[in-house]
Short mmCIF file of C-alpha atoms and ligand atoms in Angstrom, two decimals:
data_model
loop_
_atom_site.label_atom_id
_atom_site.label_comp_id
_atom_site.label_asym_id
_atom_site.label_seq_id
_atom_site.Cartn_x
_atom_site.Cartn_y
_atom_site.Cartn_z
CA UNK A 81 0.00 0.00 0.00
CA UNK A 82 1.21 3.20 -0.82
CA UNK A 83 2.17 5.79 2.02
CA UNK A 84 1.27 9.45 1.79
CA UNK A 85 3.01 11.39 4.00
CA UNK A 86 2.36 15.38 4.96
CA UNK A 87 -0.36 17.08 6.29
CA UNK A 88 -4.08 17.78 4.84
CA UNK A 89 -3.80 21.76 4.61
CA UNK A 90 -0.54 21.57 2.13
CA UNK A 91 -1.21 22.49 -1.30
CA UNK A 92 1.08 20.10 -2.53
CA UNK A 93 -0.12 17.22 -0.46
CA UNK A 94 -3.38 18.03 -1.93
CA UNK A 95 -2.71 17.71 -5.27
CA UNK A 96 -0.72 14.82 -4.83
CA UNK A 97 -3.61 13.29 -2.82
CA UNK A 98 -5.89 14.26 -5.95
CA UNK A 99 -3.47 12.05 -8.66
CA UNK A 100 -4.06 9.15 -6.46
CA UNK A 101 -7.73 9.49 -5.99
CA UNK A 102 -7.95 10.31 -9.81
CA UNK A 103 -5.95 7.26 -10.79
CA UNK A 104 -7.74 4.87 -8.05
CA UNK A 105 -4.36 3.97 -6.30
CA UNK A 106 -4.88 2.57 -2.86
CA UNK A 107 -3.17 4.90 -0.36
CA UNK A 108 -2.42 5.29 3.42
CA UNK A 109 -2.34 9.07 4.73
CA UNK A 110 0.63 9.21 7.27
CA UNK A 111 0.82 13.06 9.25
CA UNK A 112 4.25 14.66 8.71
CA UNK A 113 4.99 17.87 8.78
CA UNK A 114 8.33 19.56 7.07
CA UNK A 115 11.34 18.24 8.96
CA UNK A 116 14.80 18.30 8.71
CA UNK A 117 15.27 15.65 10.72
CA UNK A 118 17.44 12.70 9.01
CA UNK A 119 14.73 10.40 9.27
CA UNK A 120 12.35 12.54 7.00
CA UNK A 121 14.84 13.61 4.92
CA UNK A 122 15.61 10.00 3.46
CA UNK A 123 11.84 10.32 2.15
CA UNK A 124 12.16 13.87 0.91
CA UNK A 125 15.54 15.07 0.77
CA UNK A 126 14.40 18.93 0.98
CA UNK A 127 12.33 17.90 4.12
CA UNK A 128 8.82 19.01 2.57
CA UNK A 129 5.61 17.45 2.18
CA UNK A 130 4.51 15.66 0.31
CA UNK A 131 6.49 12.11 -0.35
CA UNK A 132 5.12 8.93 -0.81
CA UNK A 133 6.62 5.88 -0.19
CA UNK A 134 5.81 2.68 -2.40
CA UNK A 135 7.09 -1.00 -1.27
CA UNK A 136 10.10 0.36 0.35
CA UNK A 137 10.77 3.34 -1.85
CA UNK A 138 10.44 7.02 -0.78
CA UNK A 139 9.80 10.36 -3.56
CA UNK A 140 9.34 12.89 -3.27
CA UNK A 141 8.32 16.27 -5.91
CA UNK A 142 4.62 16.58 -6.91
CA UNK A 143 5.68 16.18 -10.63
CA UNK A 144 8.12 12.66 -10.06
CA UNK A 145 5.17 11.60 -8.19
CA UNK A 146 2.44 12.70 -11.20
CA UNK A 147 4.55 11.27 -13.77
CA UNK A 148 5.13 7.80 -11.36
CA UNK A 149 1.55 7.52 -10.99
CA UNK A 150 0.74 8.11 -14.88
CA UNK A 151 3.09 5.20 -15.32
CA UNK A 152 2.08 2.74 -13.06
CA UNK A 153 -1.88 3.26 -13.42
CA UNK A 154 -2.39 5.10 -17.68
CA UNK A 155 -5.68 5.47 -16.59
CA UNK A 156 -7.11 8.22 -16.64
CA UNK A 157 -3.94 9.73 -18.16
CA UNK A 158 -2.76 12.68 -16.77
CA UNK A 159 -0.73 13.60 -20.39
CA UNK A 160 -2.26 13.60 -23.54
CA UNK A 161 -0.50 10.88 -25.81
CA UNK A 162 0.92 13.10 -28.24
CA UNK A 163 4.27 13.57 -27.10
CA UNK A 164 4.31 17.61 -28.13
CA UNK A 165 0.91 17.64 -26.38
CA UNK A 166 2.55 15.93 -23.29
CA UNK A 167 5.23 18.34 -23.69
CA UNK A 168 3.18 21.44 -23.88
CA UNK A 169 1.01 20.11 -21.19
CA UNK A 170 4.15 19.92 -19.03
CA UNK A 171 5.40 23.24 -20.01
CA UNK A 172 1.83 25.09 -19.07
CA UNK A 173 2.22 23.06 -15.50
CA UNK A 174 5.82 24.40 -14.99
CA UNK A 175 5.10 27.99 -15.55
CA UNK A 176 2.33 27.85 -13.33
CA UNK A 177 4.30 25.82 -10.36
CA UNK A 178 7.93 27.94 -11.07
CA UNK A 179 6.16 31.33 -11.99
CA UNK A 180 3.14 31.88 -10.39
CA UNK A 181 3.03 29.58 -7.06
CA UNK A 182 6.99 30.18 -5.96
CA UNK A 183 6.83 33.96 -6.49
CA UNK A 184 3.62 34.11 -4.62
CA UNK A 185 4.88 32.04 -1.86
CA UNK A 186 7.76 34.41 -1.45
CA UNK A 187 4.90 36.61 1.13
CA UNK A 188 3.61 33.17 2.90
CA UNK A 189 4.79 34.21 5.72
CA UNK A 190 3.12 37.38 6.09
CA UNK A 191 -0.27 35.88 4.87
CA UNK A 192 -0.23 33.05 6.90
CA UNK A 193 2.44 33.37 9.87
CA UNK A 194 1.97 37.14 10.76
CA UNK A 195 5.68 37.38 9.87
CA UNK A 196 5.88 40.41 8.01
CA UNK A 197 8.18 40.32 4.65
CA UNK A 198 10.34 43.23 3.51
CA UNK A 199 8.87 46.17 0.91
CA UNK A 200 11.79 44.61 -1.57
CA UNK A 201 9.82 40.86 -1.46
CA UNK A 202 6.80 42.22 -1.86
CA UNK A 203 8.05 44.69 -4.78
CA UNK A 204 10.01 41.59 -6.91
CA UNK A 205 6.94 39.70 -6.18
CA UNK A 206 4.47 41.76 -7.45
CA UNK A 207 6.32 42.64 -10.73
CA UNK A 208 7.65 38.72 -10.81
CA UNK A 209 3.90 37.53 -10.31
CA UNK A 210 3.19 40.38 -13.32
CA UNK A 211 4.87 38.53 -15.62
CA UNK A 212 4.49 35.01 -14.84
CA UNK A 213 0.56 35.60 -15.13
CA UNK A 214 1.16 36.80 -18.46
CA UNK A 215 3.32 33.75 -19.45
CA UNK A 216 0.72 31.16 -17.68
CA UNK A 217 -2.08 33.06 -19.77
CA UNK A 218 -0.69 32.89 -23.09
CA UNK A 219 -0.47 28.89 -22.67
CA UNK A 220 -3.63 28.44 -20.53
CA UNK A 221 -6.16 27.51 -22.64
CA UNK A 222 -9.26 26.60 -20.45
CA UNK A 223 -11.63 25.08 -23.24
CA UNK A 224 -13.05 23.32 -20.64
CA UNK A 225 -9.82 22.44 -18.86
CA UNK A 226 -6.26 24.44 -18.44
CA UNK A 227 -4.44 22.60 -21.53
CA UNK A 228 -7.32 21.94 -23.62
CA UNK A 229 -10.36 19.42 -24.43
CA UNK A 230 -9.12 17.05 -21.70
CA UNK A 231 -8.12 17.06 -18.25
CA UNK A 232 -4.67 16.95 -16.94
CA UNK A 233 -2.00 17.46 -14.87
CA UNK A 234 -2.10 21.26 -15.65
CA UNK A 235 -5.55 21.10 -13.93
CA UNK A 236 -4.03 19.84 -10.99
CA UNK A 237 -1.22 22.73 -10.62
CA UNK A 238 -3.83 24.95 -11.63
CA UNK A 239 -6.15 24.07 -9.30
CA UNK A 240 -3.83 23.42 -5.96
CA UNK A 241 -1.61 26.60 -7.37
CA UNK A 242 -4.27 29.22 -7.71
CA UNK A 243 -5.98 28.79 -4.78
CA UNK A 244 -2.94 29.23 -2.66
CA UNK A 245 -1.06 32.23 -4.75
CA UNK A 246 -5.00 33.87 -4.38
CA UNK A 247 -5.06 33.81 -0.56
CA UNK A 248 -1.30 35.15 -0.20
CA UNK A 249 -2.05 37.97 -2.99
CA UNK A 250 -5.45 38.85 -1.46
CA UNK A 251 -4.24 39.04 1.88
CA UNK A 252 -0.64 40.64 1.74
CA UNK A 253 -1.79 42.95 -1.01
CA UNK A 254 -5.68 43.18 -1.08
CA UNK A 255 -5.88 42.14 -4.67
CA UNK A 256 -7.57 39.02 -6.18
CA UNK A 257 -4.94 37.86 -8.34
CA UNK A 258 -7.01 36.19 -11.39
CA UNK A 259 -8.57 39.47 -12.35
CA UNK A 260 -8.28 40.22 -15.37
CA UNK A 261 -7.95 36.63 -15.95
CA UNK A 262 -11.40 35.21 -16.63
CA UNK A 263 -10.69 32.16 -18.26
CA UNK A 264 -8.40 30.56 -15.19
CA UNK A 265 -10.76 31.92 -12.51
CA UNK A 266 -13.48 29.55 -14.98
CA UNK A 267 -11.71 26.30 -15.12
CA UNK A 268 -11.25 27.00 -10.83
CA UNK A 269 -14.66 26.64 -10.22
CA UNK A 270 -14.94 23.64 -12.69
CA UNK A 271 -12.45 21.58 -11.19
CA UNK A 272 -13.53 22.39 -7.50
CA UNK A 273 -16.74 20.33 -9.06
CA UNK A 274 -14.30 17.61 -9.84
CA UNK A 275 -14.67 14.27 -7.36
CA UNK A 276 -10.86 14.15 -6.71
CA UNK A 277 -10.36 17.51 -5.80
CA UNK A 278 -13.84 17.84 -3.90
CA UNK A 279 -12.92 15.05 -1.60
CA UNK A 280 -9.75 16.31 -1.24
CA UNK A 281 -10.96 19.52 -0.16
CA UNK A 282 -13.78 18.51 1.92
CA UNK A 283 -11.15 15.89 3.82
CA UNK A 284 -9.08 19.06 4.83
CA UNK A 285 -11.36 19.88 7.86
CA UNK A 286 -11.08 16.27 9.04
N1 GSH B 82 8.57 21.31 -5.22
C1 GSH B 82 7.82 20.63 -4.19
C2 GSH B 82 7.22 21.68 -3.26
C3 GSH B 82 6.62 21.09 -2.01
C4 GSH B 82 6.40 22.19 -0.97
O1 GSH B 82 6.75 23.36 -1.16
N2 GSH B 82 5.82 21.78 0.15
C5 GSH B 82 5.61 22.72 1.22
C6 GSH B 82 4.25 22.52 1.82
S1 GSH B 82 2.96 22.95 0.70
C7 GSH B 82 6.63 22.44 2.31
O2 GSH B 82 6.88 21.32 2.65
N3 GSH B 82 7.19 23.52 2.87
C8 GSH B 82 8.12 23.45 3.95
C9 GSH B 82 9.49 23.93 3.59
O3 GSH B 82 9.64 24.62 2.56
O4 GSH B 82 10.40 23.64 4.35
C10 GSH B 82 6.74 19.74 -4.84
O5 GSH B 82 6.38 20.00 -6.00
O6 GSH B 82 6.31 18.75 -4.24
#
């Protein structure tokens, strides 16, 4: 049985959660929170959550995991078949993860630990956040889903991205950060509809 270890409120542990719900994969939810302790850091060798561990093995990274699970259980795939699809599907979740959710994370603290963050953060992040919007929004297609006709992994970091970098940006700067931006705010409420990610959501409070 596979081992899922973090803690329900994570982002990442979400989505991760969501891939194996999606793809029907038996799982055990273990609590961890982000350590540095050695014996953590054999599972996840940057000490966050999530990892998983499978007959022995520990990984860690939401996207070795994705592309694990879209291996060991193809259905229902995660990347369209077409390898340039694949690609491109790939290169719309990495904008989204690198551009968007790691700039706004840069004023986490403030939003969620009442640690305040320097004028400088917040400047580089607003004017980082600027442009990786714009680079997320010329990929993001949202005809239903973020890549296109299907759904995907995209959905995923769109989903368990967006509604994180939207809590930081409307708290530390009072500004909802998909306006202007119609068609991602769109596919958000669609996939909140979605069984995986419902579950996963409504699970949080337990
Ligand atoms: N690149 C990692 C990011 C995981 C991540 O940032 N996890 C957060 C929780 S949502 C964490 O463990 N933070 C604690 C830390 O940075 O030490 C992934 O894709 O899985």
């Amino acid at each position: 049985m596979i081992k899922l270890y973090g803690v329900k409120p994570s982002n990442y542990y979400g989505l991760v959660k969501a891939i194996l719900l999606e793809k029907g994969l038996e799982f055990e939810e273990v609590p961890q929170m982000p350590s540095q302790e050695e014996d953590y850091l054999i599972k996840s060798p940057m000490g966050k959550m999530p990892a998983i561990e499978v007959d022995g093995t520990f990984l860690s990274e939401s996207m070795a995991i994705a592309l694990w699970a879209n291996r060991v259980q193809p259905e229902p795939p995660l990347l369209p078949a077409d390898p340039m699809e694949a690609a491109k599907v790939l290169e719309l979740s990495c904008h989204i993860k690198l551009d968007v959710e790691l700039v706004a994370r840069r004023c986490l603290p403030e939003a969620f630990f009442s640690q305040p963050v320097s004028d400088e953060v917040k400047q580089s992040t607003e004017a980082d956040l600027e442009k990786g919007m714009k680079a997320v929004a010329r990929l993001f297609k949202g005809d239903p889903y973020a890549a296109g006709s299907d759904f995907t992994l995209a959905d995923l970091y769109t989903f368990y991205t967006f509604s994180l970098s939207s809590g930081i940006i409307q708290t530390v700067f009072g500004k909802d950060l998909l306006d202007g931006y119609p068609q991602i705010a769109e596919v958000m409420a669609r996939l909140a509809e979605r069984p995986s990610i419902a579950q996963v959501e409504a699970e949080k409070a337990t």
